[in-house]
Amino acid sequence: MAETARAGDDLPRVGKARMEKLAALRERGVAAFAYSFDVTRHAAPSVADFEEREGEGGGRTGAGGAGGTRDGDEAGAEAEGGGQTTRGRWAGRMVGFRSHGKSAFADLEDHTGRVQVYFRRNVLGDDAYSLLELLDLGDWIGVEGSLFRTRMGQVTVLAEEFELLSKSLRPLPLGKVEVDAETGERVTHAGFADRESRYRQRYADLAVNPDVRRVFRTRTRIVTAIRSFLDDLGFVEVETPVLQPLYGGASARPFVTHHLALDRVLYLRIADELYLKRLIVGGMDRVYEISKDFRNEGIDRFHNPEFTMLEFYQAFADYEDMMELVERLVVAVAEAAGGSRGCTFQGAEIAFERPFARVSFVESLGEAMEGDPLDVPEDELRARVEERGAGDLAGAGRGKLLDKLFGELVQPSLVQPTFVVDYPKELSPLAKEKRGAPRLTERFELFVAGEELANAFSELNDPIAQRARFEDQAALRAAGDAEAQVVDEDYIRALEYGLPPTGGVGIGVDRLVMLLTDQASIRDVILFPTLREGE
RNA sequence: GAGCCGGUAGCUCAGUUGGCAGAGCAACGGACUUUUAAUCCGUAGGUCCUGGGUUCGAUUCCCAGCCGGCUCACCA
């Protein structure tokens, strides 16, 4: 193909040397890009299995700490099935190579970790052994051989055969890894650290930073735990439209797109809420969706324009029921992620012990501002927000002002899991009025480490009241609040058919993952975060 | 959007009070049959982010821009 001539042009010089090796391989009739390899063993579990077998056999014991190859994604990777011999076929990426002339050691890394491979010329034969000269760090190789323990005590595969599975033409920014013999801690020397490069080339980041792989593996475990928790309770997972004729369910600016054949504007969803409640109207009485939502807002370490949202709705339940459900969900997920009911986030010890603390929005804010938030005139509210330096208040109504004050005065102190309950009505256009307190709604948010994790309410199911709330939002919109919600006539029609009493919850999955994996930036829990256009 | 910090070899970084650009690792050549940050000898490698300006001379100083990080604003 024509690309062959150009393939190396943008490679660094190091890569050009690899192009020459590729040509040399071709000359020797060696396929540099194989089709498959029959893998029977994996790095970490095969080593663990070998050590266990030694223990049983009364052979050498206590030498297990000598190595340091077991630095994989899963420290205690599952043992490989019984009945294994020491023989097998391993495949992985070559991440270390130490040649000694007529023999050589390589470190082979697969998804479970690393295993050392030992090549000897008198085992492999001159031909095969000389092929090693054409390998590079980053190459994928397959090895057949058997496990033994080296003089230094390292469990190692003695290679009887090996083959190149895929040639790496571009050098990976592999850092050298040192394992402290006493603590067993891995120290990476001069690894791949530049954040911009890591985000833009996540494939390289993942390839060389096992810790990054571990975070994303945990992310998957968290999502799996959410699904099984809800599935077990009879919730049905559904898919609702990403492309919507009207957007709603949250206060945010949308991405706008255009459908050519229909010649009409469509919006990328900012929330799933209104569609999921339509399903409750339809009689699907427990539904959930885990999906990407899109908000056309700023980017910072807590916000990415596309992010993952979990929403679930349960008929015949109110927000008290949902609080209990959220507690159970969060505890279950934390256990799945970290094996315990706690975590450390940026130095703060978080304990997920039920019941979580509860504070009232109005009372906690009232204490902080020394006055009843509901009675303070809007002018004064505005002044108090301004004096705290919170900037753009254009179009902000009472609700938004109160929320800003809450964010300034109360939110940072909510480190341990805390439900903030009973939000003012103007802040919650989709929530049901609180029983006995018509200026409030039956709504709660869950805060952990000062960040909002969940938002939930007893859903407003009175179509007449809902229309009035939408109209209030429309007024705010007319006054300049670009994030106020729009009237959704079809949604009101659905309510007119009858929405049973329903409790609903939204949880930001990315933030939950940040919390449980102790990552300071949302970019570190999204595989390919949104970046500016760059090289 | 604003402020601060940063962008130098493939990677991690140092440096130049304005005068031929540095280290470690990686790479390349050589030695080495139990090493593991292997070691030893040797070699090569640069758009100092981009574009202007000042200057005999700019990677360095000035201006503008691009990209990233942090903080703020925005984002319940």
XYZ file of C-alpha atoms (C1' of nucleotides) in Angstrom:
611
model
C 0.000 0.000 0.000
C 1.021 3.531 -0.573
C 1.131 4.219 3.158
C 4.161 2.009 3.549
C 6.431 4.635 2.109
C 4.995 7.326 4.321
C 4.429 5.323 7.461
C 7.660 6.291 9.130
C 7.816 9.888 8.086
C 6.360 11.433 11.190
C 7.993 8.947 13.515
C 10.769 10.114 15.759
C 14.191 8.938 14.802
C 13.853 6.019 17.171
C 10.929 4.862 15.082
C 12.957 4.942 11.915
C 15.316 2.415 13.426
C 12.255 0.259 14.002
C 11.247 0.610 10.365
C 14.627 -0.822 9.464
C 14.060 -3.733 11.807
C 10.685 -4.262 10.197
C 12.378 -4.479 6.798
C 14.940 -6.909 8.220
C 12.140 -9.075 9.603
C 10.465 -9.148 6.203
C 13.739 -10.185 4.619
C 13.935 -13.116 7.000
C 10.395 -14.048 6.170
C 9.075 -13.231 9.649
C 5.568 -11.833 9.856
C 5.707 -8.695 11.945
C 1.944 -8.537 12.383
C 0.508 -11.922 13.254
C -3.102 -13.047 13.009
C -3.599 -14.838 16.305
C -1.903 -16.632 19.153
C -3.282 -19.410 21.299
C -2.934 -18.025 24.836
C -3.202 -20.492 27.697
C -1.634 -18.632 30.633
C -1.592 -15.122 32.038
C 1.181 -13.325 33.831
C 0.105 -12.718 37.407
C -2.075 -15.784 37.990
C 0.445 -18.168 36.482
C 3.137 -16.853 38.811
C 0.797 -17.056 41.791
C -0.182 -20.567 40.814
C 3.452 -21.606 40.517
C 4.278 -20.260 43.954
C 1.294 -21.970 45.499
C 2.269 -25.261 43.911
C 5.784 -24.920 45.285
C 4.353 -24.374 48.756
C 2.242 -27.514 48.529
C 5.091 -29.592 47.214
C 7.187 -28.721 50.256
C 9.707 -27.186 47.951
C 11.171 -23.756 48.256
C 9.077 -21.371 50.243
C 9.484 -17.884 51.466
C 11.174 -16.703 48.339
C 8.038 -15.150 46.997
C 9.034 -11.591 47.717
C 12.128 -11.690 45.652
C 10.641 -10.480 42.450
C 8.361 -7.662 41.728
C 6.660 -8.671 38.575
C 3.246 -8.864 40.149
C 2.387 -5.275 39.585
C -0.645 -5.879 37.437
C -3.999 -4.246 37.231
C -5.426 -6.725 39.661
C -3.056 -7.498 42.451
C -4.796 -10.705 43.393
C -5.821 -11.811 39.959
C -7.814 -14.998 39.881
C -5.800 -18.145 40.019
C -5.742 -20.131 36.836
C -7.661 -23.352 36.925
C -6.252 -26.356 38.713
C -4.441 -29.084 36.882
C -2.048 -26.640 35.263
C 1.481 -27.685 34.714
C 4.299 -25.199 34.654
C 4.029 -25.134 30.871
C 1.988 -22.782 28.796
C 1.689 -20.036 26.234
C 1.789 -16.393 27.316
C 1.189 -13.289 25.218
C 1.779 -9.673 26.051
C 3.665 -6.515 25.433
C 7.409 -6.481 25.972
C 8.074 -3.724 28.506
C 11.571 -4.565 29.609
C 14.596 -6.228 28.026
C 17.962 -7.102 29.518
C 20.358 -8.820 27.172
C 23.385 -10.752 28.381
C 24.828 -11.890 25.113
C 23.883 -15.519 24.792
C 20.854 -15.152 27.048
C 18.372 -12.399 27.777
C 15.514 -11.460 30.088
C 12.336 -9.711 28.991
C 9.386 -8.431 30.988
C 6.098 -9.424 29.430
C 2.994 -7.495 30.450
C -0.566 -8.608 29.910
C -3.811 -7.416 31.453
C -3.065 -9.261 34.684
C 0.436 -7.923 35.254
C 3.971 -8.890 34.373
C 5.945 -12.058 34.070
C 9.628 -12.326 33.285
C 10.728 -14.373 30.286
C 14.168 -15.912 29.960
C 15.644 -16.550 26.523
C 18.686 -18.791 26.086
C 20.487 -19.282 22.846
C 21.130 -22.963 23.411
C 17.429 -23.512 24.089
C 16.042 -21.497 21.207
C 18.722 -22.170 18.618
C 20.813 -19.562 16.849
C 18.187 -18.581 14.321
C 15.390 -17.897 16.711
C 17.700 -16.320 19.255
C 19.069 -13.836 16.756
C 15.522 -12.691 16.112
C 15.580 -11.034 19.543
C 17.810 -8.339 18.095
C 14.921 -7.212 15.949
C 12.529 -6.791 18.876
C 11.830 -3.514 20.646
C 10.150 -2.409 23.826
C 6.472 -2.123 23.080
C 6.351 -5.122 20.734
C 3.634 -7.685 21.349
C 5.085 -11.161 21.584
C 3.846 -14.669 22.265
C 5.962 -17.126 24.232
C 5.742 -20.861 24.776
C 7.723 -22.365 27.610
C 7.621 -23.373 31.234
C 7.933 -21.682 34.574
C 10.964 -21.969 36.791
C 12.595 -19.938 39.511
C 15.788 -18.070 38.729
C 18.876 -17.935 40.882
C 17.585 -14.604 42.190
C 14.285 -16.236 43.121
C 12.192 -14.774 40.345
C 9.433 -16.914 38.858
C 10.174 -16.801 35.139
C 9.092 -18.363 31.862
C 11.901 -20.197 30.151
C 11.112 -19.594 26.491
C 11.221 -22.609 24.226
C 9.617 -20.764 21.351
C 8.487 -17.228 20.819
C 6.945 -15.199 18.051
C 6.433 -11.576 17.238
C 2.727 -10.769 17.312
C 2.830 -7.095 16.459
C 5.719 -4.754 15.845
C 5.613 -1.437 17.688
C 6.907 1.235 15.334
C 6.452 4.158 17.668
C 8.361 4.061 20.960
C 6.100 3.959 24.001
C 7.046 6.368 26.784
C 7.707 3.497 29.155
C 9.025 4.503 32.526
C 11.376 2.152 34.264
C 9.780 0.462 37.189
C 11.694 -0.253 40.357
C 10.208 -2.439 43.033
C 11.315 -1.767 46.551
C 12.337 -5.180 47.871
C 11.123 -4.403 51.378
C 7.856 -2.556 50.899
C 6.996 -4.065 47.526
C 6.036 -0.600 46.337
C 6.479 0.270 42.713
C 8.460 3.344 41.860
C 8.223 4.528 38.282
C 11.194 6.400 36.919
C 10.645 9.010 34.224
C 7.298 7.713 33.090
C 4.647 9.300 30.933
C 3.483 12.244 33.000
C 2.523 15.136 30.747
C -1.212 15.483 31.313
C -2.005 16.875 27.936
C -0.246 14.042 26.124
C -1.810 11.500 28.443
C -5.333 12.734 27.654
C -4.755 13.136 23.945
C -3.045 9.772 23.607
C -4.922 7.784 26.192
C -3.865 4.579 24.425
C -0.256 5.345 25.330
C -1.250 6.438 28.827
C -3.043 3.135 29.389
C -0.228 1.152 27.818
C 2.433 2.476 30.160
C 0.580 3.437 33.337
C -0.960 0.431 35.088
C -2.545 2.739 37.667
C -4.588 4.385 34.935
C -5.796 0.995 33.753
C -6.755 0.200 37.321
C -8.898 3.350 37.618
C -10.859 2.519 34.500
C -11.273 -1.071 35.520
C -12.728 0.164 38.804
C -14.989 2.457 36.869
C -16.405 -0.533 35.050
C -16.836 -2.410 38.327
C -18.773 0.543 39.706
C -21.136 0.664 36.740
C -21.606 -3.087 36.916
C -22.407 -2.835 40.625
C -25.003 -0.143 39.930
C -26.666 -2.320 37.321
C -26.797 -5.429 39.454
C -28.078 -3.467 42.462
C -30.970 -2.039 40.445
C -31.591 -5.207 38.443
C -31.926 -7.170 41.670
C -34.647 -4.778 42.813
C -36.631 -5.303 39.637
C -35.632 -2.098 37.890
C -35.699 -2.321 34.105
C -32.882 -0.737 32.138
C -34.139 1.309 29.209
C -32.834 3.591 26.480
C -34.417 6.945 25.768
C -33.555 9.452 23.051
C -30.259 11.274 22.964
C -31.598 13.472 20.160
C -34.591 15.343 21.485
C -36.979 17.856 19.929
C -37.092 19.652 23.277
C -34.574 19.354 26.071
C -35.508 19.297 29.723
C -35.119 17.708 33.110
C -32.288 19.959 34.236
C -31.132 23.549 34.125
C -28.410 23.769 31.537
C -27.671 24.969 28.058
C -27.876 22.257 25.398
C -25.912 21.303 22.333
C -28.001 22.045 19.269
C -27.903 20.013 16.097
C -29.871 19.744 12.912
C -31.505 16.796 11.218
C -31.210 17.163 7.461
C -34.062 14.951 6.249
C -36.521 16.359 8.761
C -35.019 19.831 8.385
C -35.450 20.522 12.038
C -33.513 21.414 15.140
C -32.710 18.631 17.580
C -31.053 18.939 20.966
C -28.658 16.541 22.649
C -30.220 15.592 25.948
C -29.200 17.390 29.116
C -31.058 14.820 31.248
C -33.134 11.653 30.875
C -35.746 12.630 33.408
C -38.783 13.592 31.361
C -38.601 10.505 29.142
C -38.134 8.127 32.039
C -41.187 9.540 33.795
C -43.164 9.098 30.579
C -42.305 5.407 30.923
C -43.702 5.362 34.449
C -46.913 6.823 32.990
C -46.834 3.888 30.592
C -46.800 1.432 33.452
C -43.108 0.517 33.570
C -43.006 1.093 37.258
C -39.278 0.751 37.933
C -36.931 2.036 35.244
C -33.362 3.235 35.024
C -30.941 4.483 32.426
C -27.169 4.912 32.454
C -26.293 7.227 29.657
C -24.290 10.106 28.321
C -25.820 13.518 28.861
C -24.507 16.660 27.214
C -24.324 20.154 28.652
C -22.962 23.060 26.729
C -21.148 24.651 29.647
C -17.630 25.275 30.841
C -15.016 22.577 31.300
C -13.178 22.159 34.570
C -12.108 19.379 36.802
C -15.700 18.585 37.778
C -17.327 19.148 34.398
C -16.980 17.506 31.018
C -19.397 18.469 28.203
C -20.449 14.834 27.861
C -20.765 12.908 31.066
C -22.415 9.783 32.389
C -25.672 10.043 34.279
C -27.599 7.412 36.161
C -31.292 8.094 36.649
C -33.813 5.740 38.208
C -37.508 6.096 38.947
C -39.750 4.008 41.171
C -43.529 4.224 41.157
C -45.389 4.475 44.465
C -42.258 5.743 46.226
C -41.456 9.166 47.641
C -38.181 10.894 48.376
C -37.864 9.228 51.770
C -37.902 5.862 50.048
C -35.364 7.111 47.548
C -33.040 8.332 50.268
C -32.929 4.866 51.707
C -32.365 3.401 48.267
C -29.529 5.823 47.530
C -27.848 4.941 50.805
C -27.980 1.269 50.012
C -26.808 1.847 46.454
C -23.854 4.005 47.457
C -22.731 1.561 50.122
C -23.007 -1.375 47.716
C -21.081 0.459 45.021
C -18.351 1.619 47.414
C -17.873 -1.979 48.521
C -17.687 -3.154 44.938
C -15.134 -0.480 44.089
C -12.863 -0.659 47.068
C -13.899 -3.646 49.097
C -14.908 -1.493 52.051
C -17.487 0.981 53.252
C -15.131 3.906 53.064
C -12.722 5.701 50.829
C -10.112 8.416 50.877
C -10.736 11.370 48.623
C -7.955 13.932 48.268
C -6.873 13.352 51.831
C -10.337 13.232 53.392
C -11.490 9.985 54.986
C -15.042 9.264 53.903
C -17.186 6.685 55.701
C -20.265 5.302 53.990
C -22.216 4.219 57.045
C -25.978 4.214 57.070
C -27.875 6.246 57.890
C -26.221 9.224 56.225
C -26.544 12.591 57.973
C -29.515 14.766 57.033
C -29.788 18.527 57.147
C -32.511 20.804 55.895
C -31.598 23.176 53.097
C -33.416 26.087 54.633
C -32.260 25.481 58.201
C -28.607 24.942 57.339
C -28.547 27.958 55.073
C -30.497 29.981 57.632
C -27.889 29.250 60.292
C -25.060 30.173 57.983
C -26.658 33.441 56.861
C -28.381 34.261 60.130
C -31.872 34.769 58.828
C -34.678 32.800 57.262
C -33.695 32.325 53.622
C -37.328 32.185 52.606
C -38.102 35.593 54.097
C -35.079 37.553 52.963
C -36.105 39.904 50.132
C -34.642 39.176 46.717
C -32.653 42.429 46.669
C -30.931 41.559 49.887
C -30.273 38.012 48.685
C -28.695 39.415 45.573
C -26.547 41.777 47.618
C -25.388 38.966 49.873
C -24.391 36.826 46.919
C -22.581 39.726 45.309
C -20.675 40.538 48.458
C -19.292 37.013 48.361
C -17.877 37.774 44.962
C -19.986 35.298 43.042
C -19.994 36.854 39.629
C -22.626 36.785 36.943
C -26.120 37.038 38.384
C -27.860 38.031 35.177
C -31.309 36.524 35.121
C -30.891 34.840 38.477
C -34.162 34.526 40.365
C -34.618 33.833 44.073
C -34.016 30.145 43.622
C -30.717 30.570 41.901
C -29.566 33.161 44.424
C -30.392 30.853 47.312
C -28.587 28.028 45.642
C -25.491 30.145 45.110
C -25.470 31.177 48.743
C -25.855 27.562 49.774
C -22.960 26.601 47.545
C -20.810 29.292 49.172
C -21.804 28.943 52.802
C -22.851 25.368 53.448
C -21.750 22.996 50.732
C -17.985 22.992 51.420
C -18.603 21.739 54.954
C -20.490 18.646 53.776
C -17.594 16.222 53.732
C -19.153 13.050 55.106
C -22.148 11.734 53.135
C -24.991 14.131 53.878
C -28.495 14.443 52.525
C -29.624 18.034 52.140
C -33.427 17.941 52.129
C -36.415 20.116 51.292
C -35.310 22.631 48.693
C -37.221 25.852 47.958
C -39.865 25.479 45.315
C -38.449 27.998 42.847
C -35.300 25.904 42.679
C -37.066 22.663 41.845
C -39.590 22.916 39.015
C -40.078 19.147 38.701
C -40.375 18.297 42.386
C -43.547 17.825 44.399
C -44.497 20.336 47.031
C -43.518 19.294 50.538
C -46.336 18.030 52.687
C -47.229 20.801 55.139
C -44.675 23.266 53.736
C -45.935 24.713 50.461
C -42.850 26.861 49.862
C -40.609 23.819 49.862
C -40.348 20.683 47.788
C -39.721 17.058 48.672
C -36.264 17.033 47.210
C -32.837 15.971 48.420
C -29.299 16.149 47.210
C -26.504 13.941 48.476
C -23.201 15.673 49.139
C -19.894 13.923 49.736
C -16.540 15.658 50.048
C -18.289 18.955 49.367
C -19.566 17.799 45.983
C -23.037 16.971 44.796
C -23.403 13.293 44.071
C -27.152 12.738 43.767
C -30.283 14.770 43.222
C -33.727 13.342 43.837
C -37.323 14.141 44.582
C -40.856 13.056 45.004
C -41.807 13.679 41.408
C -44.378 16.328 40.656
C -47.267 14.351 39.138
C -50.012 17.000 39.054
C -50.196 18.206 35.451
C -51.829 21.476 36.391
C -49.189 22.310 38.978
C -46.486 21.187 36.537
C -47.762 23.564 33.890
C -47.656 26.420 36.392
C -44.053 25.563 37.306
C -43.046 25.447 33.673
C -44.624 28.857 33.194
C -42.596 30.228 36.113
C -39.506 28.850 34.392
C -40.550 30.493 31.143
C -40.773 33.813 32.974
C -37.253 33.352 34.343
C -36.125 32.523 30.850
C -37.694 35.667 29.485
C -35.864 37.583 32.210
C -32.547 36.284 30.926
C -31.878 32.934 32.599
C -30.576 30.880 29.686
C -30.716 27.727 31.771
C -34.345 27.948 32.832
C -36.411 25.044 31.603
C -38.699 25.153 28.621
C -42.372 24.157 28.551
C -42.797 20.607 27.320
C -46.418 20.162 26.222
C -46.017 16.504 25.411
C -44.686 15.853 28.888
C -47.689 17.611 30.383
C -49.964 15.507 28.211
C -48.284 12.406 29.614
C -48.913 13.666 33.145
C -52.539 14.231 32.211
C -52.856 10.516 31.495
C -51.705 9.976 35.043
C -48.260 9.605 36.631
C -48.489 7.542 39.799
C -46.674 8.844 42.862
C -43.021 8.368 41.923
C -39.611 8.863 43.439
C -36.710 9.652 41.118
C -32.939 9.970 41.488
C -30.105 11.254 39.343
C -26.487 10.385 40.120
C -23.423 11.720 38.338
C -21.489 8.542 37.630
C -18.207 10.272 36.767
C -18.157 12.080 40.091
C -18.987 8.896 41.932
C -16.033 7.252 40.196
C -13.787 10.210 41.061
C -14.753 9.868 44.681
C -14.229 6.121 44.872
C -10.949 6.113 42.947
C -9.549 9.281 44.547
C -9.071 11.127 41.269
C -8.972 14.909 41.474
C -10.138 15.561 37.934
C -13.077 14.237 35.944
C -10.626 13.877 33.051
C -8.946 11.119 34.972
C -12.106 9.016 35.031
C -13.204 9.638 31.422
C -11.190 7.662 28.889
C -11.226 10.334 26.209
C -12.084 13.666 27.838
C -13.088 16.668 25.775
C -10.092 18.835 24.902
C -9.491 21.757 22.671
C -8.405 20.981 19.170
C -4.708 20.290 19.293
C -1.851 18.575 17.593
C -14.284 34.628 29.887
C -10.145 36.491 33.813
C -5.583 35.735 36.656
C -1.258 32.799 37.655
C 2.072 28.855 36.036
C 3.983 25.879 32.147
C 5.454 24.157 26.759
C 13.565 22.588 25.620
C 15.876 15.296 22.614
C 11.153 9.633 22.031
C 10.132 10.250 27.840
C 11.273 12.911 32.626
C 13.584 17.336 33.413
C 17.877 21.003 34.003
C 19.907 25.339 31.668
C 21.349 29.742 28.936
C 22.424 37.471 33.817
C 21.261 37.542 25.222
C 26.922 34.462 22.496
C 28.049 26.851 19.154
C 22.036 23.472 23.760
C 22.607 19.679 28.813
C 21.640 15.146 32.043
C 19.192 10.487 33.122
C 16.350 6.925 30.763
C 14.982 5.278 25.706
C 17.710 4.623 20.810
C 22.167 2.955 17.869
C 27.266 0.017 17.794
C 30.181 -3.359 20.947
C 31.057 -6.958 25.509
C 28.420 -10.259 28.653
C 24.344 -17.588 29.415
C 20.290 -16.256 36.040
C 19.358 -10.364 35.151
C 15.494 -7.343 37.080
C 15.974 0.916 37.310
C 21.070 -5.097 34.806
C 26.191 -3.590 34.164
C 30.520 -1.902 31.275
C 32.782 0.709 26.690
C 31.380 3.778 22.653
C 27.927 6.684 19.168
C 24.136 9.534 17.583
C 20.028 12.498 18.493
C 17.003 19.465 18.965
C 11.524 23.837 14.632
C 14.230 25.236 22.693
C 5.280 25.670 21.100
C 4.087 29.306 16.744
C 4.404 34.249 14.503
C 6.174 39.100 14.833
C 9.530 42.819 17.297
C 14.192 44.666 19.706
C 19.440 43.339 18.900
C 25.646 42.451 15.584
C 23.276 38.048 17.593
C 16.909 35.641 20.592
C 15.703 29.232 22.963
C 16.569 33.465 26.586
C 14.032 40.103 26.440
C 9.134 42.453 24.460
C 4.225 41.803 21.891
C 0.473 38.650 19.876
C -1.310 33.792 19.353
C -1.858 28.293 20.181
C -2.133 24.196 23.719
C -2.206 22.441 28.782
C -2.514 22.823 34.321
C -4.350 25.402 38.636
C -7.619 29.185 40.730
C -11.886 32.102 39.852
C -16.250 32.969 36.902
C -19.813 29.764 34.561
C -21.970 24.950 35.700
C -28.130 23.492 41.162
